[in-house]
PDB file of C-alpha atoms in Angstrom:
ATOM      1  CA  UNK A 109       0.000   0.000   0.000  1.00 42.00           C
ATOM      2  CA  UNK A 110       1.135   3.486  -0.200  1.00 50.00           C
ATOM      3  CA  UNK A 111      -0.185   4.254   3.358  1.00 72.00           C
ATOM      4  CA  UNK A 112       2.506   5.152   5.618  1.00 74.00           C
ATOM      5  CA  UNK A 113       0.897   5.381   8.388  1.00 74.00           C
ATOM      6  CA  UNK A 114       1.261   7.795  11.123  1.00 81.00           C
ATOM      7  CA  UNK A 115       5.177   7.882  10.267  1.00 92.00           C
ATOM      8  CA  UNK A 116       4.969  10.821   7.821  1.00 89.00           C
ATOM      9  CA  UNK A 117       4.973  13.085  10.866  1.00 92.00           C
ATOM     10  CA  UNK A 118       7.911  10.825  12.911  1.00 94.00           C
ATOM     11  CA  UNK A 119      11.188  13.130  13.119  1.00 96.00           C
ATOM     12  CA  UNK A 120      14.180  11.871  14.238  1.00 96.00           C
ATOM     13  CA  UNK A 121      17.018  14.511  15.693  1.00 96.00           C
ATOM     14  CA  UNK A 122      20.535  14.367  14.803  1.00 96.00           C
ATOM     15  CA  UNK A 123      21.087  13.635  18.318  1.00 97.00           C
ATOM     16  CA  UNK A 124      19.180  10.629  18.877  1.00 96.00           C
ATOM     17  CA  UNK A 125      21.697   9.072  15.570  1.00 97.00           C
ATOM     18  CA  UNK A 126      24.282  10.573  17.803  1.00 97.00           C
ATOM     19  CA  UNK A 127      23.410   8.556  20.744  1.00 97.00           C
ATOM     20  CA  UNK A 128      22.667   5.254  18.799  1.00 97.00           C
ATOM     21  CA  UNK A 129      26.914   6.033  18.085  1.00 97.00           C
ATOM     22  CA  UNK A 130      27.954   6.378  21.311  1.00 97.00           C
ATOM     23  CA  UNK A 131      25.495   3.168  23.067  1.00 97.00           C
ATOM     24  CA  UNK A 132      26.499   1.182  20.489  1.00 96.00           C
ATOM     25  CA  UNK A 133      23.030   0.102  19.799  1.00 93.00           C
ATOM     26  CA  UNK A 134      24.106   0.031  15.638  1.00 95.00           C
ATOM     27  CA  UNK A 135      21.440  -2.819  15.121  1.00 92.00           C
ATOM     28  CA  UNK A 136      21.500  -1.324  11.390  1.00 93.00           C
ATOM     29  CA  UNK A 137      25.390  -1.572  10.790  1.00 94.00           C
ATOM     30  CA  UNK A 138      26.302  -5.160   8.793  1.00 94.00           C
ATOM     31  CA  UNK A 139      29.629  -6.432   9.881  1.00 93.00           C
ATOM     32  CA  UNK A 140      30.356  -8.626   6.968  1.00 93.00           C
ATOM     33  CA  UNK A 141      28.471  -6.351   4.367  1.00 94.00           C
ATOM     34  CA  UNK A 142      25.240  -6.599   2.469  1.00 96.00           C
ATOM     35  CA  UNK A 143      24.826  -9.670   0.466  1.00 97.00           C
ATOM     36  CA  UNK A 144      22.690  -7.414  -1.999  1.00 97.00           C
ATOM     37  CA  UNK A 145      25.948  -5.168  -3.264  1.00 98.00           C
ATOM     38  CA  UNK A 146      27.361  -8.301  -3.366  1.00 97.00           C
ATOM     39  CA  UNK A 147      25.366  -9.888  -5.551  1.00 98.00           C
ATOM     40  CA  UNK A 148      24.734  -6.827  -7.640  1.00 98.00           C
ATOM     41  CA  UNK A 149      27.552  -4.664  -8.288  1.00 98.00           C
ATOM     42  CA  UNK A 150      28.008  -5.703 -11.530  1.00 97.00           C
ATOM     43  CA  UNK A 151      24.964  -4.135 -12.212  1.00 97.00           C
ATOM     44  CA  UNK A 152      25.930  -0.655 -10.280  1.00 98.00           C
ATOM     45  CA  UNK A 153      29.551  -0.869 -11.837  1.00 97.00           C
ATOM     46  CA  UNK A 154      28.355  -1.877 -15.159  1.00 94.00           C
ATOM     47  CA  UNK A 155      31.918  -2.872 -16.776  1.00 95.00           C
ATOM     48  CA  UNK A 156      33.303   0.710 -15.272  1.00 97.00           C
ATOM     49  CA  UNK A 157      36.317   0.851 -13.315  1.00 97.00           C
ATOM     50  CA  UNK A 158      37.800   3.486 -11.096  1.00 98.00           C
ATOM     51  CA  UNK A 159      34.492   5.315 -10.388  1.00 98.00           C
ATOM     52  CA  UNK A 160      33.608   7.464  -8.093  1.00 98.00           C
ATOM     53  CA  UNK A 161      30.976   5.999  -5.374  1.00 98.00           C
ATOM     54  CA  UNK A 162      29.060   8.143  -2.865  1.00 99.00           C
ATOM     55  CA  UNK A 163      27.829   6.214   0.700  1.00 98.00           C
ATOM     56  CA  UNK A 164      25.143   8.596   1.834  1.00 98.00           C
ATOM     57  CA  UNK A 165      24.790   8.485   5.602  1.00 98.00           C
ATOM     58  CA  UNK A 166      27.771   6.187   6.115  1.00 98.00           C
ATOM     59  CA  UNK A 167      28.025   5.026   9.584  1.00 98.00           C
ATOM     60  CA  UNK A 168      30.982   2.704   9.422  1.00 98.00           C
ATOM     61  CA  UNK A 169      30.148   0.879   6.394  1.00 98.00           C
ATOM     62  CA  UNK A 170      32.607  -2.152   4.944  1.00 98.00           C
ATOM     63  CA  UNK A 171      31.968  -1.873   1.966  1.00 98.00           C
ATOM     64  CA  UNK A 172      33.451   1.508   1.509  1.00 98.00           C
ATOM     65  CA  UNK A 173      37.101  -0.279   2.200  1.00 98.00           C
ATOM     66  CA  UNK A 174      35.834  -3.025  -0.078  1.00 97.00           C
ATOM     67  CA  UNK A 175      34.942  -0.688  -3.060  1.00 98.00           C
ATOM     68  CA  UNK A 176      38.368   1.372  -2.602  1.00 98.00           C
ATOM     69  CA  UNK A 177      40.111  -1.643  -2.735  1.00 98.00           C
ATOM     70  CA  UNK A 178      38.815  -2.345  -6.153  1.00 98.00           C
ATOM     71  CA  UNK A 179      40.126   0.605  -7.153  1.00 98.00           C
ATOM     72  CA  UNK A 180      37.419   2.981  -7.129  1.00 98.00           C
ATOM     73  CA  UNK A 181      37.104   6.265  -4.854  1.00 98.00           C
ATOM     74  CA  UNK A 182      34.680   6.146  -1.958  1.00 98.00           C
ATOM     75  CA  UNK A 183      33.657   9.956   0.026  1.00 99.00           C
ATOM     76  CA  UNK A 184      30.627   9.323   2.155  1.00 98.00           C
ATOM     77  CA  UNK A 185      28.894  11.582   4.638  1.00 98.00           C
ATOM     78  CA  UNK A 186      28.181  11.001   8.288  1.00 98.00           C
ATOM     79  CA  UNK A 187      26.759  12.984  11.233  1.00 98.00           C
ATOM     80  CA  UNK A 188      28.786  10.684  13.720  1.00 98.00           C
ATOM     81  CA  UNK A 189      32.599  11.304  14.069  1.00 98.00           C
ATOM     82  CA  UNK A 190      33.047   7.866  16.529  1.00 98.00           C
ATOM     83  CA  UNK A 191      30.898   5.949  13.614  1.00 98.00           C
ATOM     84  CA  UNK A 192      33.514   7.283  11.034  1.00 98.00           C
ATOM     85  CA  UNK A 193      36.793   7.035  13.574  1.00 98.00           C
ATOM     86  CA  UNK A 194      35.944   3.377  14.311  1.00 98.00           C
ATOM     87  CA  UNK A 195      35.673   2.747  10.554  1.00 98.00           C
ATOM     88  CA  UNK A 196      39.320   3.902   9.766  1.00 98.00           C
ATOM     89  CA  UNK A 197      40.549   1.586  12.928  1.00 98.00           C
ATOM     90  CA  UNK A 198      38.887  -1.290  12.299  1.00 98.00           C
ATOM     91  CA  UNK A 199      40.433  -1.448   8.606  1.00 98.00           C
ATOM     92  CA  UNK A 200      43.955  -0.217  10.317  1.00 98.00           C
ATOM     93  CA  UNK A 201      43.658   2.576   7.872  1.00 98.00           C
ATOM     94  CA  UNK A 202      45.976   5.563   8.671  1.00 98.00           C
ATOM     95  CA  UNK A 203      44.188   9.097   7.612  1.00 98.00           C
ATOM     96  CA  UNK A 204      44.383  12.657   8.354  1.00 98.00           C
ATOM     97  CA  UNK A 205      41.777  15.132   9.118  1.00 98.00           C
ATOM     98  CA  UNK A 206      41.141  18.329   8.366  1.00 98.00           C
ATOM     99  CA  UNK A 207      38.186  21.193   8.211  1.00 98.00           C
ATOM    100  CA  UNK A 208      35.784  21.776   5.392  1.00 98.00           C
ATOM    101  CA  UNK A 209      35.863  25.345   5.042  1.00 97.00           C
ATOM    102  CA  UNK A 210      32.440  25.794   2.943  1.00 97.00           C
ATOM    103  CA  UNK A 211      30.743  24.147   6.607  1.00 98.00           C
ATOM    104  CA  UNK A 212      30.988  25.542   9.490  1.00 98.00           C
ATOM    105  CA  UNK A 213      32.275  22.609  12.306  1.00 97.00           C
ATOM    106  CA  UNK A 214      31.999  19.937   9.469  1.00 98.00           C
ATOM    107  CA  UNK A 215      35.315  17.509   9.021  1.00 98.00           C
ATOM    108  CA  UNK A 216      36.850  15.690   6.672  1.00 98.00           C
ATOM    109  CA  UNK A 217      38.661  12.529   7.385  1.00 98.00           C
ATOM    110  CA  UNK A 218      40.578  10.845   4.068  1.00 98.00           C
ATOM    111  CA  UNK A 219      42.848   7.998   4.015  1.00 98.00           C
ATOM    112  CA  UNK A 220      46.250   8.739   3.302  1.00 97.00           C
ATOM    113  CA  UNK A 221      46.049   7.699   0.038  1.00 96.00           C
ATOM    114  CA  UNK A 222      43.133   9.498  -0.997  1.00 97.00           C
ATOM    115  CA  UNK A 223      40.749   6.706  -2.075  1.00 98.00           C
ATOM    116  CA  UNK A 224      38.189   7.276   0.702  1.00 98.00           C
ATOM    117  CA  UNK A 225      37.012  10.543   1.866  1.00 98.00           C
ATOM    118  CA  UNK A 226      34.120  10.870   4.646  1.00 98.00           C
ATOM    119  CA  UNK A 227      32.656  13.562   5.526  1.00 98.00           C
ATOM    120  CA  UNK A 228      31.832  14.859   9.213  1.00 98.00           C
ATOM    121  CA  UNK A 229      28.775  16.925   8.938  1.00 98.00           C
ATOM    122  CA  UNK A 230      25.183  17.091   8.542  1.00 98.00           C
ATOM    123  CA  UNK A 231      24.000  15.630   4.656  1.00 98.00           C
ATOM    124  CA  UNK A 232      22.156  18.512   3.775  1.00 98.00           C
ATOM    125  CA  UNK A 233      25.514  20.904   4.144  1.00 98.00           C
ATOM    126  CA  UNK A 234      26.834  19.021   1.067  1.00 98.00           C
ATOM    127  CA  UNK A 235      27.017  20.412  -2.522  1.00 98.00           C
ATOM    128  CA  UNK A 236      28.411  19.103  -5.567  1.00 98.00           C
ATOM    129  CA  UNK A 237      30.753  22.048  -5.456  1.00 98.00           C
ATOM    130  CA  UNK A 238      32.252  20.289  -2.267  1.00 98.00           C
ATOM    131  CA  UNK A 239      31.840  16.627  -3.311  1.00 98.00           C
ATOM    132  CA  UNK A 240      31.683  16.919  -6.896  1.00 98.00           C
ATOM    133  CA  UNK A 241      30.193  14.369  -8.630  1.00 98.00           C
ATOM    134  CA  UNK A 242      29.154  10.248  -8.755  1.00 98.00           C
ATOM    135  CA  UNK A 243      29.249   7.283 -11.309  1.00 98.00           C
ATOM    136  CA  UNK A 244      27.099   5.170  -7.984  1.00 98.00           C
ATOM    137  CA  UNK A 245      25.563   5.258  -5.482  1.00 98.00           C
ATOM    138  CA  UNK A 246      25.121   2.985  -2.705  1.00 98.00           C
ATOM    139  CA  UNK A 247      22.162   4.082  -0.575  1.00 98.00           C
ATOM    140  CA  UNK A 248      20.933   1.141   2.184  1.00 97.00           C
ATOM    141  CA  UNK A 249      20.143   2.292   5.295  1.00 96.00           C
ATOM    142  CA  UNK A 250      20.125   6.364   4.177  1.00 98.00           C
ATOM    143  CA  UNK A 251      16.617   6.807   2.539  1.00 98.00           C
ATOM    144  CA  UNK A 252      15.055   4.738   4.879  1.00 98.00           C
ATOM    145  CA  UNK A 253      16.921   6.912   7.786  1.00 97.00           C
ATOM    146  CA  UNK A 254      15.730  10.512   6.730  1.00 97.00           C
ATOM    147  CA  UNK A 255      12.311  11.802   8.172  1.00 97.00           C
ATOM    148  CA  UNK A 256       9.784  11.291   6.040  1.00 96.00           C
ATOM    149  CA  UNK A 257       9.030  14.943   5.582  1.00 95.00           C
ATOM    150  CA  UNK A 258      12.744  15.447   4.257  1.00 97.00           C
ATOM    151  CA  UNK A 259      12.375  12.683   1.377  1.00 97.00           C
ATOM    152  CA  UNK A 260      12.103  15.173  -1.553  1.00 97.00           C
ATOM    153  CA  UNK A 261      14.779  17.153   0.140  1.00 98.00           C
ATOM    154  CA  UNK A 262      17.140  14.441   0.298  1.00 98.00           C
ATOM    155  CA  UNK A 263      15.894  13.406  -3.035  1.00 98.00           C
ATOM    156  CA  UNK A 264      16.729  16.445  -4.625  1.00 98.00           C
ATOM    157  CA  UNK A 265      20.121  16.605  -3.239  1.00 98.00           C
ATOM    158  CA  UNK A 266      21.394  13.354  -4.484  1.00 98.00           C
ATOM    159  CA  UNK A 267      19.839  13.934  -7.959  1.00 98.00           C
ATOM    160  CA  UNK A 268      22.297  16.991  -8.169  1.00 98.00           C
ATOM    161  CA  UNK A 269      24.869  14.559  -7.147  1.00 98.00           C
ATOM    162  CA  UNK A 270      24.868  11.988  -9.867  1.00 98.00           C
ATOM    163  CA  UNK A 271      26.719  12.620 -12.825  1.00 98.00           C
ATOM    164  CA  UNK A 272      25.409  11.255 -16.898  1.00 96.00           C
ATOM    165  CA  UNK A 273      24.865   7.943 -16.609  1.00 97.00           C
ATOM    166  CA  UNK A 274      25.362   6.825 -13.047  1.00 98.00           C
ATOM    167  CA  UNK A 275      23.701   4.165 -10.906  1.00 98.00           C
ATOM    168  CA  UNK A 276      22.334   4.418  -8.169  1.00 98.00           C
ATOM    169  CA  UNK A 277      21.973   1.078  -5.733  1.00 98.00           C
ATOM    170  CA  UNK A 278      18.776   2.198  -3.745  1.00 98.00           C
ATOM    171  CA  UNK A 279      17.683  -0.382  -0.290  1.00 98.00           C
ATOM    172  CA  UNK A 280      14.165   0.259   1.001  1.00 98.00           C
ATOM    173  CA  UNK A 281      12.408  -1.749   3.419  1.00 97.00           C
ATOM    174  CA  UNK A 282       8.386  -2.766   3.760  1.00 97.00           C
ATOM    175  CA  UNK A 283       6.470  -3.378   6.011  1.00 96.00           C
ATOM    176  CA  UNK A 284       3.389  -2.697   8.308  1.00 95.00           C
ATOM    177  CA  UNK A 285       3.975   1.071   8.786  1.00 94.00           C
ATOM    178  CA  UNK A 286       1.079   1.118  11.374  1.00 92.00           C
ATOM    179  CA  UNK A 287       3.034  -1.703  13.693  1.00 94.00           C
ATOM    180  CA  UNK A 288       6.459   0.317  13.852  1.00 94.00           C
ATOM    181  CA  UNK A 289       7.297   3.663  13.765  1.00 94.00           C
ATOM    182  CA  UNK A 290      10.817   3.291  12.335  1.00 94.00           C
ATOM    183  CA  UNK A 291      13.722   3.914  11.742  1.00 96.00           C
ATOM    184  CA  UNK A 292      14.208   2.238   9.356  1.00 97.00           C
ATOM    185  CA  UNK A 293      11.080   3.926   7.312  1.00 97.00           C
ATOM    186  CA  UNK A 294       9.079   2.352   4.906  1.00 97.00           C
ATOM    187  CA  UNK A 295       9.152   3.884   2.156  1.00 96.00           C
ATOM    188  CA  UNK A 296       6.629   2.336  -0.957  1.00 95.00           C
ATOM    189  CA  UNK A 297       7.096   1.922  -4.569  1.00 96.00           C
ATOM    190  CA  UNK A 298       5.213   4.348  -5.531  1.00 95.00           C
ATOM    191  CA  UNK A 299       6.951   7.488  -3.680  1.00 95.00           C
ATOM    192  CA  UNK A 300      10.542   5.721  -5.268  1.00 97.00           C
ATOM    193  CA  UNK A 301       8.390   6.423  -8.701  1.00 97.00           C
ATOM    194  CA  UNK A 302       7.256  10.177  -7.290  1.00 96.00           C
ATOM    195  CA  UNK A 303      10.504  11.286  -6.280  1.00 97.00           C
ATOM    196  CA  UNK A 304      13.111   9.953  -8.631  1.00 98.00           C
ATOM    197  CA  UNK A 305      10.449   9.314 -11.530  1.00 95.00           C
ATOM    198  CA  UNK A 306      11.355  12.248 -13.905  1.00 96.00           C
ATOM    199  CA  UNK A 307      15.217  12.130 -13.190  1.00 97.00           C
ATOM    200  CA  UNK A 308      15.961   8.406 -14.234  1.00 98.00           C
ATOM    201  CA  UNK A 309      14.936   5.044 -15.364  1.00 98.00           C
ATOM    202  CA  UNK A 310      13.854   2.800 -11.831  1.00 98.00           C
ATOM    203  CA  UNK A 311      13.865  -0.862 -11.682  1.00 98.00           C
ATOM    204  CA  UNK A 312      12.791  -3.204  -9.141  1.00 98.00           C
ATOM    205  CA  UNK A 313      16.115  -5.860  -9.246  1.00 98.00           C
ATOM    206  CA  UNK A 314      14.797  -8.022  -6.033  1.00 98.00           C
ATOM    207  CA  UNK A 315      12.498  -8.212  -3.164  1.00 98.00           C
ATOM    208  CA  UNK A 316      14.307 -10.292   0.005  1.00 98.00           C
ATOM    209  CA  UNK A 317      12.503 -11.547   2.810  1.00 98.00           C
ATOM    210  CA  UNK A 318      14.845 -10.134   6.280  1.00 96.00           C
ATOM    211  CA  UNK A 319      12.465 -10.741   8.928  1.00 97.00           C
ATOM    212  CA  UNK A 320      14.431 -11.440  12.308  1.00 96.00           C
ATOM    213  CA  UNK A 321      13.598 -11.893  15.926  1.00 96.00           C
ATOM    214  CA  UNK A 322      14.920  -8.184  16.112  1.00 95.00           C
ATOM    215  CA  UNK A 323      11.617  -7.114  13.716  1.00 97.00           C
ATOM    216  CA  UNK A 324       9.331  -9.526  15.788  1.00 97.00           C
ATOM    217  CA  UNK A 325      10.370  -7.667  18.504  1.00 97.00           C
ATOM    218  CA  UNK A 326       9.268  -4.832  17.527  1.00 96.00           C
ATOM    219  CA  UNK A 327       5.811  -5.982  17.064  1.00 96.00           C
ATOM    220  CA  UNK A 328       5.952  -6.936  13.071  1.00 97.00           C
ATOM    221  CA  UNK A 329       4.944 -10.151  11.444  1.00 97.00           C
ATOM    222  CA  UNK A 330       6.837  -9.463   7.885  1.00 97.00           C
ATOM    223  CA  UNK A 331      10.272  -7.316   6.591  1.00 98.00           C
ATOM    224  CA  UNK A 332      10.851  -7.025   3.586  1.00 98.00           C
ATOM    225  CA  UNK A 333      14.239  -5.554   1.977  1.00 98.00           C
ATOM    226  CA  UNK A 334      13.501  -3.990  -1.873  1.00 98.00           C
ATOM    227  CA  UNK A 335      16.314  -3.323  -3.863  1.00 98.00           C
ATOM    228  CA  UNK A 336      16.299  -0.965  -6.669  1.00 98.00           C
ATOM    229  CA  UNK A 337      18.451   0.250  -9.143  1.00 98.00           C
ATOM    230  CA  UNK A 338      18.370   3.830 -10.830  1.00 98.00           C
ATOM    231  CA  UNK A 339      20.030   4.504 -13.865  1.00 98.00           C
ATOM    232  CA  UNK A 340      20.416   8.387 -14.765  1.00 97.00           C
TER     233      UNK A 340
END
């Protein structure tokens, strides 16, 4: 259904992401990566090499050090500086830091080598003229984060990100919107098709059942994970 229930008006602050950080309760954070960029990033690399990939709210994702391995150059954005400090020393990565002047109190931290950049700072402070541009995108777990009432805000944003034909690896999740208030939101087909509609060609590439004790505890009887693929 395209009923979202009473979670169009749900707002989560910055600070209660903030706190998840520092309690550790990172339910949402894989530790071995997500079998569904696995499977499919032949179809988000599409015979390109040395791309440029954008991880929209972060955290301390794995496969950023996976993809920069391969060769291609990872900059992601996160509102947590323990989320991204833990990511560099779990891969023993050395890095430096250092200010972004265009946003006030925002950081960046980038390997030494330059393949992965992430950014310390709220999403919305980011412009292509600070980022610059994307051949992918891997969005699970970012979408699905953002209020509701931002969607066409974050929307927008990453649309000015992508560059001419770039892919964008999109993770939503559904179910019963009435039995959970999220995060993670559900988010339907049919607002994928409202908000990206007129900027690219959408695709529905699988639907995987995820349901875990973790969902039954909070009160739900089916989770599904959808993943999509946008090509601009």
């Amino acid at each position: 259904g395209t009923d979202i229930g009473s979670q169009k008006d749900r707002v989560v602050a910055e600070e209660e992401w903030l706190r998840k950080w520092e309690t550790g309760s990172i339910w949402f954070h894989k530790e071995r990566g997500h079998p569904l960029l696995q499977k499919y990033l032949d179809v988000l690399l599409n015979g390109r090499s040395g791309l440029r990939i954008f991880f929209p709210l972060c955290g301390k994702a794995v496969e950023m050090k996976w993809l920069a391995d391969m060769g291609h150059s990872v900059v992601g954005v996160e509102v947590s500086e323990k989320a991204l400090k833990e990511f560099f020393a779990e891969h023993s990565l050395p890095y430096c830091e250092e200010p972004v002047p265009e946003i006030s109190g925002a950081k960046k931290l980038e390997t030494t080598s330059g393949n992965i950049a992430l950014y310390c700072c709220n999403i919305y402070d980011l412009s292509s003229s600070i980022v610059g541009k994307f051949d992918g995108v891997w969005d699970r777990g970012a979408l699905v984060a953002v209020n509701p009432c931002d969607r066409q805000r974050y929307v927008s944003l990453m649309i000015t990100l992508m560059e001419k034909n770039s892919s964008y690896l999109l993770v939503t999740v559904s179910y019963d919107p009435n039995k959970h208030k999220g995060p993670p939101f559900y988010v339907p087909e049919s607002e994928i098709k409202s908000l990206f509609g007129n900027h690219c060609e959408i695709k529905c590439l699988q639907k995987v059942n995820d349901f875990s004790d973790k969902h039954r505890q909070w009160g739900l009887d089916y989770f599904l994970e959808v993943l999509y693929i946008l090509k601009f």
